[in-house]
CSV table of C-alpha atoms in Angstrom, one decimal:
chain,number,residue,atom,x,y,z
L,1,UNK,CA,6.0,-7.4,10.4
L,2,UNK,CA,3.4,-10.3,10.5
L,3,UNK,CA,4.1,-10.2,6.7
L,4,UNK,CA,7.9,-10.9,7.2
L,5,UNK,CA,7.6,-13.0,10.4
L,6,UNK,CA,4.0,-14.5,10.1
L,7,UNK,CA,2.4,-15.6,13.3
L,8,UNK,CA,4.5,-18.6,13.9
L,9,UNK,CA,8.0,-17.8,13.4
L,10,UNK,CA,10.4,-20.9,13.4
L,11,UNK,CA,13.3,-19.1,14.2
L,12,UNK,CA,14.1,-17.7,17.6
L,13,UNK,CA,15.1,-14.2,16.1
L,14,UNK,CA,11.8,-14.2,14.0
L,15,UNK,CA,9.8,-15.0,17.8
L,16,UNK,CA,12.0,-11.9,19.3
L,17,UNK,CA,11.2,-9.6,16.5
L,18,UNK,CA,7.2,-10.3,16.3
L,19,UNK,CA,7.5,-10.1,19.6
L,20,UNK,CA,8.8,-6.3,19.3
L,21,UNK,CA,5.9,-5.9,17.0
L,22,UNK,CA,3.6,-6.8,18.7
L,23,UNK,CA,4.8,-4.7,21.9
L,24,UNK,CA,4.8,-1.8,19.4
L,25,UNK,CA,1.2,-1.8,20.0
L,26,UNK,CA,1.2,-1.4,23.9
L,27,UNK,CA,3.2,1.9,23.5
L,28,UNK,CA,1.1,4.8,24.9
L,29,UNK,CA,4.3,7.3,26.6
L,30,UNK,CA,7.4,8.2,24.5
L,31,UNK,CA,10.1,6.4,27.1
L,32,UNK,CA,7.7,3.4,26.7
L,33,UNK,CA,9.2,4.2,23.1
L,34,UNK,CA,12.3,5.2,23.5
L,35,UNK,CA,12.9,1.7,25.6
L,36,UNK,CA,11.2,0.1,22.0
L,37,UNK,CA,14.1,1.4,20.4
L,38,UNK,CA,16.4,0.3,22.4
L,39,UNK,CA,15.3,-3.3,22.5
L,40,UNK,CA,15.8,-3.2,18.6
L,41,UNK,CA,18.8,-1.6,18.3
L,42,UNK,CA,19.6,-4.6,21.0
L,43,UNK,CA,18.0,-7.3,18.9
L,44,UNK,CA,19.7,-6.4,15.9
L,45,UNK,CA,23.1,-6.3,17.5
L,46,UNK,CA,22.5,-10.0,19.1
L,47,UNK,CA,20.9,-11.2,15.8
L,48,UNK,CA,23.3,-9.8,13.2
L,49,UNK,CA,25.3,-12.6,12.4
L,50,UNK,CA,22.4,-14.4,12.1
L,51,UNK,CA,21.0,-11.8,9.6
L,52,UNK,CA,24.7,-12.0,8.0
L,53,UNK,CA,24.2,-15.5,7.0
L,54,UNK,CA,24.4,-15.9,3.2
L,55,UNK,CA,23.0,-18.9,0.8
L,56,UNK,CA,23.9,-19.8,-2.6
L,57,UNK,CA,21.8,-21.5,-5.3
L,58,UNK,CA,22.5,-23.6,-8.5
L,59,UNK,CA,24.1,-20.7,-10.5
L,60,UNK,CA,25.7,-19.6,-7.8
L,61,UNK,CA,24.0,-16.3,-6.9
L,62,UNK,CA,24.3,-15.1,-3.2
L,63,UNK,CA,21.5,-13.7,-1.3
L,64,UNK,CA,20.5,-13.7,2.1
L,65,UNK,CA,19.3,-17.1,4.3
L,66,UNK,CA,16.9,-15.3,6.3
L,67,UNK,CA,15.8,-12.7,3.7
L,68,UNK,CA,12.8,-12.0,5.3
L,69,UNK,CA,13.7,-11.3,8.8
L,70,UNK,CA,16.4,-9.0,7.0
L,71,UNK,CA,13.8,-7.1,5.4
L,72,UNK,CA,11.5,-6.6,8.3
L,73,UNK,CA,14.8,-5.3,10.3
L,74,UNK,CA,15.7,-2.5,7.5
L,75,UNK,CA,11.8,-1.8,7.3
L,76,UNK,CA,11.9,-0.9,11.2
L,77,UNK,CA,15.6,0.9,11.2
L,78,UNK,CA,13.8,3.1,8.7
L,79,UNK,CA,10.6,3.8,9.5
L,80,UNK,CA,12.3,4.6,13.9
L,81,UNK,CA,14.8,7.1,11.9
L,82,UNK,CA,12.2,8.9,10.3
L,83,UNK,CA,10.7,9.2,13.4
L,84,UNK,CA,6.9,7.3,11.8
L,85,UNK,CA,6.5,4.9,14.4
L,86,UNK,CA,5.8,7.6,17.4
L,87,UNK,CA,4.2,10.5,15.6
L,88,UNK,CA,0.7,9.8,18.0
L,89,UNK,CA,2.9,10.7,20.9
L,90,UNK,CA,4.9,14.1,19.5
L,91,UNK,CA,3.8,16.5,22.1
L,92,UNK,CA,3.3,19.1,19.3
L,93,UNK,CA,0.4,17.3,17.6
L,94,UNK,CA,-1.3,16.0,21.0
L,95,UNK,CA,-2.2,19.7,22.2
L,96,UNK,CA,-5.4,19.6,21.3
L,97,UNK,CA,-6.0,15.8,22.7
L,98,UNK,CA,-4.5,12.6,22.4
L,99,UNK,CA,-4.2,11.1,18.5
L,100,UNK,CA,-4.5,7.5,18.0
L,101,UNK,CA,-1.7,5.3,17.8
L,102,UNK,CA,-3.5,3.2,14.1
L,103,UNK,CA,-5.7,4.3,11.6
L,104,UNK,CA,-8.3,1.4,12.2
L,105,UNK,CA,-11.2,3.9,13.4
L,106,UNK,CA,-10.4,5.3,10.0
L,107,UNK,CA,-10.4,2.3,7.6
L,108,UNK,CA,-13.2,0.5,9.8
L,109,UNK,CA,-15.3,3.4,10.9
L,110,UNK,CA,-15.2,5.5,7.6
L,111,UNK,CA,-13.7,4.0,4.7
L,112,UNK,CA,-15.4,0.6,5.0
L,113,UNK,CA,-19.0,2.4,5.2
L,114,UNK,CA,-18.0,4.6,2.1
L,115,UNK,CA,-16.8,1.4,0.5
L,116,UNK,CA,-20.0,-0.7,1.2
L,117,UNK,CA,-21.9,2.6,-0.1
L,118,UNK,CA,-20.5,2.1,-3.2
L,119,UNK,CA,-20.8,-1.5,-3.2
L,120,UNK,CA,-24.9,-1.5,-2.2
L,121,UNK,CA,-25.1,1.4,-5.7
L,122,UNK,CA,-23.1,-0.8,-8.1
L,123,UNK,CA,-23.1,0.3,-11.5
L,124,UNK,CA,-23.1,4.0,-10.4
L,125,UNK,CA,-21.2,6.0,-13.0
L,126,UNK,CA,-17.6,7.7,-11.4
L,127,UNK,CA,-19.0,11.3,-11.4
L,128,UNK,CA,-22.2,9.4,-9.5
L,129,UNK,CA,-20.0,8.0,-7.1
L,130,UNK,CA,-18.1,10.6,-6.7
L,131,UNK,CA,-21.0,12.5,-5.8
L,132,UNK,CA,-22.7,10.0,-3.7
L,133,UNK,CA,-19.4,10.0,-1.8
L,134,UNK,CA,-19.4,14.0,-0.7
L,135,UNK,CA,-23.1,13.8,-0.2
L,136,UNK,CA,-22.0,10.5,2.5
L,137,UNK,CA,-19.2,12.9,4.5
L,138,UNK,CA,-21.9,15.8,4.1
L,139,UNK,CA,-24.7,13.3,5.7
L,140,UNK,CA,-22.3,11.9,8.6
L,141,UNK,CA,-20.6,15.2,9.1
L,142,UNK,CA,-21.0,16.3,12.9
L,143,UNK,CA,-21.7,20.2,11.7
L,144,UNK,CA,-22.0,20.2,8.1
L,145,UNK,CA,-21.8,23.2,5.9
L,146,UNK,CA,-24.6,25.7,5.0
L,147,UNK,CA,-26.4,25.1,2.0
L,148,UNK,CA,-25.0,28.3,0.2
L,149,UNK,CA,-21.3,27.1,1.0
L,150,UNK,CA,-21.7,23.3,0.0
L,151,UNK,CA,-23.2,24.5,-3.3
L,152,UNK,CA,-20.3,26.6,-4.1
L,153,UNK,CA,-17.4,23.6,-3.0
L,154,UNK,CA,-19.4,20.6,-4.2
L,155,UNK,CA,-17.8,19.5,-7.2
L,156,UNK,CA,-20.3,20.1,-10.8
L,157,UNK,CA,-20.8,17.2,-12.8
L,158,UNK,CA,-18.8,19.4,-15.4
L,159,UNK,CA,-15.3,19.5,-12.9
L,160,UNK,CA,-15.4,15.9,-12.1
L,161,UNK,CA,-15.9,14.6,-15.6
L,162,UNK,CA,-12.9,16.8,-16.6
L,163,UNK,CA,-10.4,15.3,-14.0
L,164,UNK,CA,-11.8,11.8,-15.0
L,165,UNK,CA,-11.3,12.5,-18.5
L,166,UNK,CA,-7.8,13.9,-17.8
L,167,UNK,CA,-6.8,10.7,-16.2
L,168,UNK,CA,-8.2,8.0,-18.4
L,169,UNK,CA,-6.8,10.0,-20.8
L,170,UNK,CA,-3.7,9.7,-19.3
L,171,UNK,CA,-4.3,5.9,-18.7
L,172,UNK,CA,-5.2,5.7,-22.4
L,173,UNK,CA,-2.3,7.2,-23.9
L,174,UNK,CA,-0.4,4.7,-21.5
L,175,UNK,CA,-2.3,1.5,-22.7
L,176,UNK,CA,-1.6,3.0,-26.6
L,177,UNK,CA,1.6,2.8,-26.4
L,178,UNK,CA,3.4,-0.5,-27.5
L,179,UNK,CA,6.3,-2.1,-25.3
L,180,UNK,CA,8.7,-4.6,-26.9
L,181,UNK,CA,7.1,-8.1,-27.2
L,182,UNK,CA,3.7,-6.1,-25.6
L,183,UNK,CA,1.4,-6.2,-28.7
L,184,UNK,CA,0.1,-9.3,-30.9
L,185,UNK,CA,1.7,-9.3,-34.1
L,186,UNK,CA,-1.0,-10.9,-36.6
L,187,UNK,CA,1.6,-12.2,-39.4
L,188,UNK,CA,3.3,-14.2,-36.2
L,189,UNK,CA,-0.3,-15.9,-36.0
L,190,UNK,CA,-1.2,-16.6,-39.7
L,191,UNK,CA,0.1,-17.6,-42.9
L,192,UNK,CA,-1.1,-16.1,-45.9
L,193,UNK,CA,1.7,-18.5,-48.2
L,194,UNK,CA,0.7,-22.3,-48.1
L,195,UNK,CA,3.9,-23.3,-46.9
L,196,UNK,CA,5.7,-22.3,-43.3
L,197,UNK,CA,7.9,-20.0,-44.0
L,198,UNK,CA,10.6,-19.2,-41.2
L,199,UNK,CA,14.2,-16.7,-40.9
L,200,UNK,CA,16.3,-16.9,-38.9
């Protein structure tokens, strides 16, 4: 939403709908959400005409005035109808305890270690970092494997060299391929005749 809106919206339907945003972060019971909804389903009734406004440029191709907000509004109506928004508070996944409502213990706590693991070992090959990365989870892991089992699930050198090879094959046969107007054309370039010679 900050995306569509940014911080500072000028418009008083851009202030509403950060606004909703940033209440979507306070939610912690599912009428707390269910009275989210509402308030959207509410803001976009008040605001559509305002949504509905068209402009039209030079060549005279319509589109919408406040693209953005419009945008941000079908993004929301989408991600409420599949039901994305609330999944930390479905009563079927919070049996064993409550989930978080973001994944920023994941990508801060986790990911960003594993990534500044591979940034400290630059230059390691992928199967290296690859490795390095299992043997990170395996390190940090609250109650880690025996040594018998992580042998026989810890990818070889062998089976990770194989799925890197089947993808930058993949990625090879991709970058191969010529697209129309994709490739140099050396006679474009150079003249082997003294004089420019040109067809239509």
């Amino acid at each position: 939403m900050r995306r569509c809106t940014t911080t500072r919206p000028k418009t008083p339907a851009g202030v509403e709908l950060y606004g909703l945003a940033k209440a979507l972060l306070s939610i912690t019971t599912l009428k707390e959400a269910d009275g989210w909804v509402q308030a959207l389903l509410a803001w976009s009734e008040r605001r559509d005409s305002f949504l509905a406004e068209t402009s039209v440029d030079e060549n005279g191709k319509t589109w919408p005035t406040h693209e953005r907000l419009v945008k941000a509004r079908r993004s929301l109506v989408r991600l409420v109808n599949a039901g994305a928004p609330f999944t930390y508070l479905d009563p079927t996944l919070t049996g064993l305890g409550p989930i978080p409502s973001t994944n920023n213990s994941i990508e801060g706590g986790v990911n960003a270690q594993l990534r500044a693991m591979l940034r400290d070992h630059r230059g390691l090959s992928v199967e290296r970092g690859l490795k390095a990365i299992f043997w990170w989870c395996y390190m940090h892991s609250p109650s880690p494997l025996p040594a018998a089992e992580i042998l026989r699930v810890m990818p070889t050198d062998k089976s990770i060299a194989a799925i890197y090879e089947r993808l930058s094959e993949r990625e090879r046969l991709e970058g191969a391929i010529p697209r129309w107007g994709d490739a140099i054309v050396w006679s474009e370039l150079h003249h082997s005749e003294p004089y420019r010679m040109e067809w239509d």
